[in-house]
Structure formats: C-alpha cells, structure tokens
Tab-separated table of C-alpha atoms and ligand atoms in Angstrom:
chain	number	residue	atom	x	y	z
A	10	MET	CA	27.105	-20.896	-23.419
A	11	VAL	CA	26.390	-18.138	-20.946
A	12	GLN	CA	23.900	-15.688	-22.345
A	13	SER	CA	23.951	-12.096	-21.254
A	14	VAL	CA	20.876	-11.677	-19.083
A	15	LYS	CA	18.783	-8.557	-19.247
A	16	LYS	CA	17.789	-7.569	-15.759
A	17	ILE	CA	14.135	-7.622	-14.783
A	18	PRO	CA	13.694	-4.898	-12.154
A	19	PRO	CA	11.032	-5.035	-9.416
A	20	LEU	CA	9.491	-1.995	-11.114
A	21	ASP	CA	10.433	0.401	-13.903
A	22	LEU	CA	9.364	4.018	-13.522
A	23	VAL	CA	11.257	5.258	-16.586
A	24	GLN	CA	9.385	2.939	-18.935
A	25	GLN	CA	6.074	4.299	-17.692
A	26	TYR	CA	7.257	7.901	-17.971
A	27	GLU	CA	8.262	7.327	-21.599
A	28	THR	CA	4.687	6.398	-22.516
A	29	ILE	CA	3.368	9.779	-21.293
A	30	GLU	CA	6.483	11.900	-21.759
A	31	ALA	CA	4.997	14.492	-24.142
A	32	GLU	CA	1.971	15.177	-21.935
A	33	VAL	CA	3.975	15.338	-18.727
A	34	SER	CA	6.693	17.570	-20.168
A	35	ALA	CA	4.146	20.055	-21.511
A	36	ALA	CA	2.309	20.149	-18.164
A	37	VAL	CA	5.510	20.607	-16.175
A	38	LEU	CA	6.730	23.427	-18.430
A	39	GLY	CA	3.287	25.024	-18.122
A	40	VAL	CA	3.577	25.060	-14.330
A	41	LEU	CA	7.105	26.458	-14.456
A	42	ALA	CA	5.981	29.272	-16.749
A	43	SER	CA	2.884	30.038	-14.664
A	44	GLY	CA	4.720	31.153	-11.522
A	45	ASN	CA	2.055	29.354	-9.410
A	46	TYR	CA	4.021	26.653	-7.666
A	47	VAL	CA	2.005	26.059	-4.510
A	48	GLY	CA	-1.748	25.459	-4.316
A	49	GLY	CA	-3.948	26.987	-6.973
A	50	PRO	CA	-6.193	25.538	-9.664
A	51	LEU	CA	-4.055	22.484	-10.499
A	52	VAL	CA	-4.139	21.237	-6.914
A	53	GLU	CA	-7.850	22.026	-6.532
A	54	GLY	CA	-8.569	20.330	-9.847
A	55	PHE	CA	-6.699	17.221	-8.783
A	56	GLU	CA	-8.581	17.106	-5.467
A	57	GLN	CA	-11.892	17.217	-7.328
A	58	GLN	CA	-10.829	14.575	-9.847
A	59	LEU	CA	-9.601	12.203	-7.154
A	60	ALA	CA	-12.792	12.675	-5.106
A	61	ALA	CA	-14.890	11.858	-8.192
A	62	TYR	CA	-12.717	8.845	-9.015
A	63	ILE	CA	-12.880	7.409	-5.487
A	64	GLY	CA	-16.569	8.244	-5.132
A	65	VAL	CA	-16.548	10.696	-2.219
A	66	SER	CA	-17.610	14.310	-1.835
A	67	GLU	CA	-14.394	15.578	-0.242
A	68	CYS	CA	-10.670	15.336	-0.915
A	69	VAL	CA	-7.716	17.246	0.538
A	70	ALA	CA	-4.261	16.910	-1.005
A	71	CYS	CA	-1.195	16.925	1.213
A	72	ASN	CA	2.516	16.194	1.161
A	73	SER	CA	2.602	12.419	1.667
A	74	GLY	CA	0.699	9.314	2.645
A	75	THR	CA	2.248	9.584	6.078
A	76	ASP	CA	0.857	13.119	6.468
A	77	ALA	CA	-2.548	11.950	5.213
A	78	LEU	CA	-2.710	9.348	8.011
A	79	TYR	CA	-1.389	11.792	10.609
A	80	LEU	CA	-3.887	14.483	9.581
A	81	ALA	CA	-6.740	11.944	9.648
A	82	LEU	CA	-5.939	10.987	13.246
A	83	ARG	CA	-5.584	14.630	14.282
A	84	ALA	CA	-8.888	15.566	12.594
A	85	LEU	CA	-10.592	12.870	14.684
A	86	GLU	CA	-8.921	14.375	17.764
A	87	ILE	CA	-7.156	11.151	18.591
A	88	GLY	CA	-4.243	11.643	20.971
A	89	PRO	CA	-2.762	10.745	24.354
A	90	GLY	CA	-4.806	8.137	26.261
A	91	ASP	CA	-6.375	6.767	23.070
A	92	GLU	CA	-5.727	3.422	21.408
A	93	VAL	CA	-5.774	2.738	17.687
A	94	ILE	CA	-5.881	-0.827	16.391
A	95	THR	CA	-3.912	-1.698	13.290
A	96	THR	CA	-2.115	-4.533	11.545
A	97	SER	CA	1.359	-5.708	12.438
A	98	PHE	CA	2.081	-6.232	8.722
A	99	SER	CA	2.478	-2.889	6.957
A	100	PHE	CA	4.923	-0.151	6.106
A	101	PHE	CA	6.053	1.541	9.321
A	102	ALA	CA	4.159	4.790	8.614
A	103	THR	CA	0.828	3.144	9.475
A	104	ALA	CA	1.958	2.650	13.066
A	105	GLY	CA	4.324	5.613	13.333
A	106	VAL	CA	1.537	8.154	12.852
A	107	ILE	CA	-0.441	6.680	15.765
A	108	SER	CA	2.548	7.275	18.028
A	109	ALA	CA	3.165	10.686	16.458
A	110	VAL	CA	-0.246	11.964	17.616
A	111	GLY	CA	0.479	10.614	21.117
A	112	ALA	CA	-1.902	7.638	20.942
A	113	LYS	CA	-0.987	3.989	21.489
A	114	PRO	CA	-0.786	1.587	18.565
A	115	VAL	CA	-2.444	-1.764	19.300
A	116	PHE	CA	-1.264	-4.417	16.877
A	117	VAL	CA	-3.114	-7.537	15.837
A	118	ASP	CA	-2.264	-10.539	13.715
A	119	ILE	CA	-3.176	-10.966	10.058
A	120	ASP	CA	-5.119	-13.379	7.921
A	121	ALA	CA	-2.607	-15.588	6.082
A	122	GLN	CA	-4.654	-15.667	2.863
A	123	THR	CA	-5.027	-11.926	2.329
A	124	PHE	CA	-2.124	-10.522	4.402
A	125	ASN	CA	-4.714	-8.100	5.859
A	126	LEU	CA	-6.039	-7.613	9.412
A	127	ASP	CA	-7.633	-10.661	11.030
A	128	ILE	CA	-11.058	-9.223	11.863
A	129	GLY	CA	-11.655	-11.643	14.749
A	130	GLN	CA	-8.462	-10.449	16.393
A	131	VAL	CA	-9.458	-6.822	15.896
A	132	ALA	CA	-12.659	-7.506	17.828
A	133	SER	CA	-10.768	-9.012	20.769
A	134	ALA	CA	-8.302	-6.090	20.874
A	135	ILE	CA	-11.029	-3.476	21.432
A	136	THR	CA	-10.962	-1.800	24.870
A	137	ASP	CA	-12.729	1.236	26.317
A	138	LYS	CA	-9.758	3.316	25.132
A	139	THR	CA	-10.037	2.256	21.497
A	140	ARG	CA	-10.990	5.158	19.234
A	141	ALA	CA	-10.191	4.000	15.727
A	142	ILE	CA	-9.068	1.144	13.502
A	143	ILE	CA	-6.628	1.535	10.617
A	144	PRO	CA	-7.069	-1.303	8.129
A	145	VAL	CA	-4.370	-1.418	5.440
A	146	HIS	CA	-5.267	-2.675	1.969
A	147	LEU	CA	-1.874	-4.298	1.717
A	148	PHE	CA	-0.258	-4.962	-1.657
A	149	GLY	CA	-3.410	-3.518	-3.278
A	150	GLN	CA	-5.772	-6.197	-1.877
A	151	PRO	CA	-8.831	-4.733	-0.153
A	152	MET	CA	-9.576	-5.652	3.418
A	153	ASP	CA	-13.016	-7.208	4.021
A	154	MET	CA	-14.655	-3.811	4.532
A	155	SER	CA	-18.127	-5.246	5.141
A	156	ALA	CA	-16.902	-7.032	8.260
A	157	MET	CA	-14.727	-4.049	9.218
A	158	MET	CA	-17.552	-1.497	9.067
A	159	ALA	CA	-20.007	-3.791	10.873
A	160	LEU	CA	-17.535	-4.223	13.737
A	161	ALA	CA	-16.629	-0.519	13.857
A	162	GLN	CA	-20.288	0.509	13.897
A	163	SER	CA	-21.164	-1.790	16.758
A	164	TYR	CA	-18.411	-0.231	18.906
A	165	GLN	CA	-18.746	3.306	17.443
A	166	LEU	CA	-15.154	3.376	16.259
A	167	ALA	CA	-13.734	5.438	13.403
A	168	VAL	CA	-12.217	3.599	10.451
A	169	ILE	CA	-9.260	5.170	8.663
A	170	GLU	CA	-8.436	3.211	5.518
A	171	ASP	CA	-4.739	3.122	4.618
A	172	CYS	CA	-5.117	3.054	0.819
A	173	ALA	CA	-1.466	3.906	0.087
A	174	GLN	CA	-1.032	0.704	-1.932
A	175	ALA	CA	-4.574	0.365	-3.214
A	176	VAL	CA	-5.727	3.365	-5.244
A	177	GLY	CA	-8.544	2.098	-7.498
A	178	ALA	CA	-9.109	-1.175	-5.612
A	179	GLU	CA	-12.726	-2.091	-4.874
A	180	TRP	CA	-14.572	-3.936	-2.155
A	181	ALA	CA	-18.093	-5.090	-3.118
A	182	GLY	CA	-18.173	-2.598	-5.992
A	183	ARG	CA	-17.039	0.425	-3.979
A	184	LYS	CA	-13.600	1.981	-4.177
A	185	VAL	CA	-11.451	1.738	-1.076
A	186	GLY	CA	-11.115	5.149	0.537
A	187	SER	CA	-14.890	5.690	0.224
A	188	ILE	CA	-16.043	3.003	2.663
A	189	GLY	CA	-14.443	3.946	5.998
A	190	HIS	CA	-14.773	7.388	7.573
A	191	ILE	CA	-11.500	8.591	6.057
A	192	GLY	CA	-9.303	7.244	3.259
A	193	CYS	CA	-5.572	8.002	3.077
A	194	PHE	CA	-3.535	7.861	-0.131
A	195	SER	CA	0.153	8.129	-1.021
A	196	PHE	CA	1.550	9.276	-4.355
A	197	TYR	CA	5.113	8.261	-3.603
A	198	PRO	CA	6.673	7.475	-7.016
A	199	THR	CA	6.526	3.682	-6.618
A	200	LYS	CA	2.798	3.554	-5.758
A	201	ASN	CA	0.188	2.650	-8.405
A	202	LEU	CA	-0.555	6.367	-8.845
A	203	GLY	CA	2.892	7.868	-8.343
A	204	ALA	CA	4.022	11.474	-8.520
A	205	CYS	CA	7.580	12.549	-9.381
A	206	GLY	CA	8.240	13.277	-5.732
A	207	ASP	CA	6.115	13.133	-2.606
A	208	GLY	CA	2.363	13.509	-2.449
A	209	GLY	CA	-0.678	12.332	-0.547
A	210	ALA	CA	-4.408	12.870	-0.106
A	211	VAL	CA	-7.278	12.308	2.293
A	212	THR	CA	-10.787	11.378	1.123
A	213	THR	CA	-14.022	11.537	3.113
A	214	ASN	CA	-17.729	12.299	2.873
A	215	ASP	CA	-17.634	14.417	6.040
A	216	PRO	CA	-17.143	18.163	5.386
A	217	ALA	CA	-16.235	18.724	9.048
A	218	ILE	CA	-13.220	16.441	8.629
A	219	THR	CA	-12.181	18.311	5.485
A	220	THR	CA	-12.370	21.629	7.319
A	221	ALA	CA	-10.288	20.298	10.220
A	222	ILE	CA	-7.665	18.826	7.871
A	223	ARG	CA	-7.377	21.980	5.758
A	224	MET	CA	-6.652	23.883	8.940
A	225	LEU	CA	-4.241	21.306	10.423
A	226	LYS	CA	-2.198	21.055	7.234
A	227	ASN	CA	-1.779	24.824	7.266
A	228	HIS	CA	-0.220	25.193	10.734
A	229	GLY	CA	-3.614	25.164	12.411
A	230	SER	CA	-4.626	28.366	10.677
A	231	GLN	CA	-7.881	29.253	8.946
A	232	ALA	CA	-7.610	33.027	9.018
A	233	ARG	CA	-4.201	34.249	7.886
A	234	TYR	CA	-1.648	34.520	10.732
A	235	ILE	CA	-4.237	33.441	13.296
A	236	HIS	CA	-3.407	29.961	14.646
A	237	ALA	CA	-6.053	28.019	16.524
A	238	GLU	CA	-4.082	24.769	16.808
A	239	ILE	CA	-0.594	23.313	16.416
A	240	GLY	CA	-0.640	21.883	12.929
A	241	ILE	CA	1.929	21.009	10.304
A	242	ASN	CA	2.949	22.243	6.871
A	243	SER	CA	1.703	19.698	4.363
A	244	ARG	CA	1.162	20.729	0.752
A	245	LEU	CA	0.976	19.014	-2.599
A	246	ASP	CA	3.076	20.984	-5.109
A	247	ALA	CA	1.390	22.308	-8.243
A	248	LEU	CA	3.999	20.398	-10.297
A	249	GLN	CA	2.985	17.119	-8.682
A	250	ALA	CA	-0.725	17.935	-9.071
A	251	ALA	CA	-0.209	18.575	-12.796
A	252	ILE	CA	1.558	15.221	-13.214
A	253	LEU	CA	-0.994	13.368	-11.071
A	254	GLN	CA	-3.905	14.789	-13.106
A	255	ILE	CA	-2.378	13.211	-16.211
A	256	LYS	CA	-1.554	9.918	-14.543
A	257	LEU	CA	-4.999	9.580	-12.953
A	258	ARG	CA	-6.444	9.310	-16.474
A	259	TYR	CA	-4.270	6.245	-17.101
A	260	LEU	CA	-4.721	4.616	-13.719
A	261	ASP	CA	-7.540	2.233	-14.670
A	262	THR	CA	-5.607	1.021	-17.718
A	263	TRP	CA	-2.468	0.492	-15.657
A	264	ASN	CA	-4.361	-1.290	-12.873
A	265	CYS	CA	-5.985	-3.488	-15.496
A	266	GLN	CA	-2.558	-4.430	-16.873
A	267	ARG	CA	-1.444	-5.285	-13.336
A	268	ARG	CA	-4.493	-7.549	-13.000
A	269	GLU	CA	-3.608	-9.368	-16.211
A	270	ILE	CA	-0.057	-9.884	-14.999
A	271	ALA	CA	-1.319	-11.164	-11.646
A	272	ALA	CA	-3.696	-13.568	-13.403
A	273	ARG	CA	-0.847	-14.981	-15.492
A	274	TYR	CA	1.420	-15.326	-12.466
A	275	HIS	CA	-1.379	-17.072	-10.598
A	276	HIS	CA	-2.191	-19.449	-13.424
A	277	LEU	CA	1.398	-20.532	-14.002
A	278	LEU	CA	2.716	-20.510	-10.441
A	279	ARG	CA	-0.057	-22.004	-8.357
A	280	HIS	CA	0.907	-25.653	-8.862
A	281	ILE	CA	4.592	-25.250	-8.077
A	282	PRO	CA	5.368	-27.093	-4.853
A	283	GLY	CA	6.792	-25.074	-1.977
A	284	LEU	CA	5.131	-21.861	-3.125
A	285	LEU	CA	1.816	-20.212	-2.245
A	286	THR	CA	0.207	-17.648	-4.540
A	287	PRO	CA	-1.833	-14.750	-3.094
A	288	GLN	CA	-5.608	-15.228	-2.858
A	289	GLU	CA	-8.369	-12.713	-3.566
A	290	LEU	CA	-11.638	-12.662	-1.655
A	291	THR	CA	-14.698	-12.924	-3.904
A	292	GLU	CA	-15.953	-9.396	-3.216
A	293	SER	CA	-12.577	-7.803	-3.704
A	294	GLN	CA	-11.018	-6.381	-6.813
A	295	GLY	CA	-7.368	-5.753	-6.055
A	296	VAL	CA	-4.942	-3.529	-7.916
A	297	TRP	CA	-1.816	-5.641	-7.353
A	298	HIS	CA	0.564	-3.022	-6.040
A	299	GLN	CA	2.714	-6.065	-5.300
A	300	TYR	CA	2.410	-9.680	-6.342
A	301	THR	CA	3.616	-11.418	-3.217
A	302	ILE	CA	4.117	-15.152	-2.966
A	303	ARG	CA	5.039	-17.208	0.100
A	304	LEU	CA	7.903	-19.642	0.054
A	305	CYS	CA	7.237	-22.345	2.632
A	306	GLN	CA	9.898	-22.633	5.268
A	307	ALA	CA	11.824	-25.855	5.785
A	308	GLY	CA	9.902	-28.327	7.909
A	309	GLN	CA	6.517	-26.780	7.192
A	310	GLU	CA	6.064	-28.228	3.765
A	311	ASP	CA	4.985	-31.590	2.423
A	312	PRO	CA	7.602	-34.199	3.177
A	313	GLY	CA	9.428	-35.211	0.044
A	314	THR	CA	9.627	-31.684	-1.371
A	315	ALA	CA	13.026	-30.106	-1.323
A	316	HIS	CA	13.162	-27.186	1.086
A	317	LYS	CA	14.510	-23.971	-0.300
A	318	SER	CA	14.922	-20.943	1.885
A	319	ARG	CA	13.723	-17.561	0.711
A	320	ASP	CA	17.243	-16.184	0.611
A	321	TRP	CA	18.399	-19.113	-1.507
A	322	VAL	CA	15.555	-18.574	-3.977
A	323	ARG	CA	16.169	-14.832	-4.083
A	324	SER	CA	19.828	-15.210	-4.871
A	325	HIS	CA	19.179	-17.817	-7.556
A	326	LEU	CA	16.624	-15.535	-9.185
A	327	GLN	CA	19.087	-12.674	-8.955
A	328	GLU	CA	21.688	-14.737	-10.797
A	329	ARG	CA	19.180	-14.962	-13.614
A	330	GLY	CA	18.709	-11.195	-13.527
A	331	ILE	CA	15.340	-11.379	-11.763
A	332	MET	CA	15.114	-8.825	-8.984
A	333	THR	CA	12.691	-9.527	-6.142
A	334	THR	CA	11.867	-7.643	-2.956
A	335	VAL	CA	10.875	-8.553	0.589
A	336	TYR	CA	7.932	-6.541	1.932
A	337	TYR	CA	8.230	-6.718	4.945
A	338	PRO	CA	10.938	-8.648	6.750
A	339	ARG	CA	9.913	-7.698	10.294
A	340	PRO	CA	6.446	-7.282	11.852
A	341	LEU	CA	5.617	-3.931	13.430
A	342	HIS	CA	5.001	-5.399	16.897
A	343	LEU	CA	8.633	-6.575	16.958
A	344	GLN	CA	10.218	-3.297	15.829
A	345	PRO	CA	12.912	-1.995	18.197
A	346	VAL	CA	11.045	1.284	18.740
A	347	TYR	CA	7.981	-0.609	20.006
A	348	GLN	CA	9.816	-2.782	22.526
A	349	SER	CA	8.290	-0.658	25.284
A	350	LEU	CA	4.809	-1.830	24.258
A	351	GLY	CA	5.719	-5.271	25.566
A	352	TYR	CA	4.893	-7.523	22.629
A	353	GLN	CA	6.598	-10.926	22.623
A	354	LEU	CA	8.035	-13.063	19.865
A	355	GLY	CA	5.432	-15.753	19.217
A	356	GLN	CA	2.494	-13.535	20.100
A	357	PHE	CA	1.312	-13.140	16.481
A	358	PRO	CA	2.365	-16.377	14.811
A	359	VAL	CA	0.804	-15.726	11.408
A	360	VAL	CA	2.537	-12.421	10.707
A	361	GLU	CA	5.784	-13.695	12.213
A	362	GLN	CA	5.791	-16.665	9.845
A	363	VAL	CA	4.638	-14.657	6.823
A	364	CYS	CA	7.488	-12.154	7.313
A	365	GLN	CA	9.948	-15.025	6.814
A	366	GLU	CA	8.171	-16.379	3.737
A	367	VAL	CA	7.062	-13.453	1.579
A	368	LEU	CA	8.692	-12.578	-1.703
A	369	SER	CA	7.370	-9.883	-4.031
A	370	LEU	CA	7.903	-10.603	-7.723
A	371	PRO	CA	8.522	-7.973	-10.406
A	372	MET	CA	5.218	-6.121	-10.916
A	373	PHE	CA	4.554	-3.022	-13.001
A	374	PRO	CA	2.056	-2.392	-15.817
A	375	GLU	CA	4.698	-2.466	-18.558
A	376	LEU	CA	6.142	-5.854	-17.517
A	377	SER	CA	6.177	-7.830	-20.785
A	378	ILE	CA	4.913	-11.376	-21.258
A	379	GLU	CA	8.496	-12.478	-22.020
A	380	GLN	CA	9.754	-10.921	-18.794
A	381	GLN	CA	6.955	-12.571	-16.874
A	382	GLU	CA	7.748	-15.933	-18.395
A	383	GLN	CA	11.362	-15.477	-17.401
A	384	VAL	CA	10.257	-14.903	-13.800
A	385	ILE	CA	7.955	-17.937	-13.861
A	386	TYR	CA	10.545	-20.280	-15.384
A	387	GLY	CA	13.189	-18.940	-13.023
A	388	LEU	CA	11.010	-19.783	-10.057
A	389	LYS	CA	10.043	-23.191	-11.426
A	390	ASP	CA	13.650	-24.034	-12.059
A	391	CYS	CA	14.717	-22.996	-8.546
A	392	LEU	CA	11.931	-24.799	-6.750
A	393	THR	CA	11.725	-28.047	-8.692
A	394	ARG	CA	15.346	-28.782	-9.464
B	6	PLP	C1	3.760	4.206	1.231
B	6	PLP	C2	2.919	3.883	2.395
B	6	PLP	C3	2.597	4.833	3.384
B	6	PLP	C4	3.255	6.175	3.475
B	6	PLP	O1	3.189	6.955	2.342
B	6	PLP	P1	4.321	8.073	2.077
B	6	PLP	O2	3.748	8.857	0.940
B	6	PLP	O3	5.572	7.349	1.718
B	6	PLP	O4	4.457	8.880	3.307
B	6	PLP	C5	1.711	4.471	4.371
B	6	PLP	N1	1.164	3.241	4.420
B	6	PLP	C6	1.460	2.298	3.508
B	6	PLP	C7	0.809	0.958	3.611
B	6	PLP	C8	2.359	2.582	2.475
B	6	PLP	O5	2.655	1.620	1.584
C-alpha cells in the first residue's frame, strides 16, 4: 500500500515563526504605530545586543551580509591593485564583494574534513599585493582561527570573518566575528538568525572601523549633505531590528537544537557505506547552519560497494518526500564571471570533488525526531539496497 508521504522540507520558517508569533506580532505593530521606520532606538538596541552577544565593543547594522562584507573591505581601504585571499567554496557574495571594491579575489582550495579554507594553501597564495583574508565559517563550522590569526599576524594581513552562516559558533571558546579584525553577519531569512527580509551587521573591536563603516553606509556622509567619499545606502529597517531583537534571545536554544539534530545524524549515519558525515575540529563548536554529507563518487569508493550518484540519491529521497539541497554545485574559481582570472579545471582538486559530492540534509531547529528518522532510513535504504 502506498502511504501518503508528508514532505520534509530543507527548512521550515513558518514553524519557527509560529513559536514566537505573539511576541513578533506585537513588536511589528509597535513599530508600525511608532512612525519610526528607519534607524532609531530599535536598531541601536539591536547593535548593542549583538555586540554583547558576539563579545565585541562595536557593531554596525546594515542591509545585508553582502553589504557587511563590502563595507568591511571599503573600511580597510582595500581596492584596485590589492589582492584578497578567500575560499573557492562559498556563496558567491564572499568573492563578489572583493571584485566590487576593485580588488582581485585569490582563491584557494579547501580542507575536505571541514569544508573551510586550507590554511597551508592560504600561506602559499600570499603575495606582496595581499591585503586581507576572508575565511568563511561554512555551514556554521568555524575555521581554525588560531592558525588563521597566527598566519595573518606574521604577514600583517587583515582578517574579515564571513560569519553569515555561523552566528553563535565558537572557536576555542570565543564567538566567531570577535576573533578576526572584522566579522560580517547576514540576517537573510534562512540564516540561523534570520530576519523577515534582508539584514546584516559588522562587528569589530576597532572604533575607527566603526566610524568608517557608519560613514560609508550613509553615502560617505558624516555631516548632513556633506559627502567625503562615495559610499552606499545600507540600512537595517526598524521592523527587522525589532524582530531580530526577539529572535536573538532564542538563538542559543535554536543553535542547541541544531547541535542535537547534528549529533543524531552523525551517530546514525556515520557507518553507512558510500557516505561521509561532516567532522568538527576539537576546538570548534559549530552551529550547523547546514548538515552536509558527502556521497562518494563512483570509482572512488571501496570496491564491492554499490555506487550511487548524488542525483540518484537526491531523487530517491525526493520520492520519499525528503527534500535535500546542494550547496554549492560549482566552485567559485570556475564561475563564468571569473574566467578572466585564469583558473583551470583541476587546479583545486578538493573543492572540485566536494562540489560533486555534497548533499545538505533537512536541518532546522524544529525538525522532529520522527522526521529525522525518516531522513536517516531514507538514506540507509537508498545506499544499502
Ligand atoms: C548568505 C551569505 C552571504 C550574503 O548574505 P546576504 O545577506 O544574502 O547578502 C555571504 N556569505 C555567505 C557565506 C552567505 O551564506
């Protein structure tokens, strides 16, 4: 008998909203009635709360994670003639902002265990034009920030942490976004701390950077109608700040639930042949923005195990109502727009292979044990039949 399957989505924003509906509705109506829609005490309050949560003295809210990264580069006066080293395995924004300020992105390969920058490769990519490094704490797993800061210090390079997927994650007991010179956050709705629209923030302990960013995000103006630089317009709405203030209070609980889900996935999936579960470094406490497994490609697995391609597994899971996602199918060094940089297929074998193997499983704090079991049995059934 065919049972009607209830779909398991990759994430479920409505379910989360329902748990805080009364608080959010009251806050939103309060903003609407106040007439203060841009800036003001709600935005300032959120900046202070986020700074305290991350463990820094300074925080500036802006319109998106992309803007946060762009503003960070501009505040460091990085531009034409400069090189910025970053990972080839990230959302495009990480690289796009480097080009947007006129600098040259320099990509390096990743570490297969963590999906993050391979620190040895970063070291060999440094030239006399290198100004900064942008490590990405991908899928909520912190980069080895001890190694990163040691390397950056010895070459006097700035470190801009892309924390878009890792709000609340810790390296050696410190929150990401407080370890490098600047931390950049996104509050896009699907992120661990998501607004109901766009939002972003920059964190730092350097007041000079805060001053520069406040000016740059306001069309390069400090004194009204006097413009000292070409900036942009990048604001966090009061409505989003009100919602984010509420959600920030739940973030640790939600991240904890994600950790429990990740632990259960790990425990029940790690012995399935043909599948690799993500690893955490001992000093890292991740926040599992994604739970991303690798499905070994045909010919690279133990002989005797049936080879199943990622697409085959995905479609079989989909038939069972289990929705998965591929982050990311193509490395940044092989994007059409970066052809002019001259990277070759085969140049970064780890990221090139990982892009063919990754599969992100359903992951959100409200994912039930039953739903998780369905995912696990679905995968087992696909891979061992
Ligand atoms: C989401 C994301 C960004 C960009 O954030 P937006 O708010 O969407 O502009 C940058 N880097 C990474 C790694 C991201 O996941």
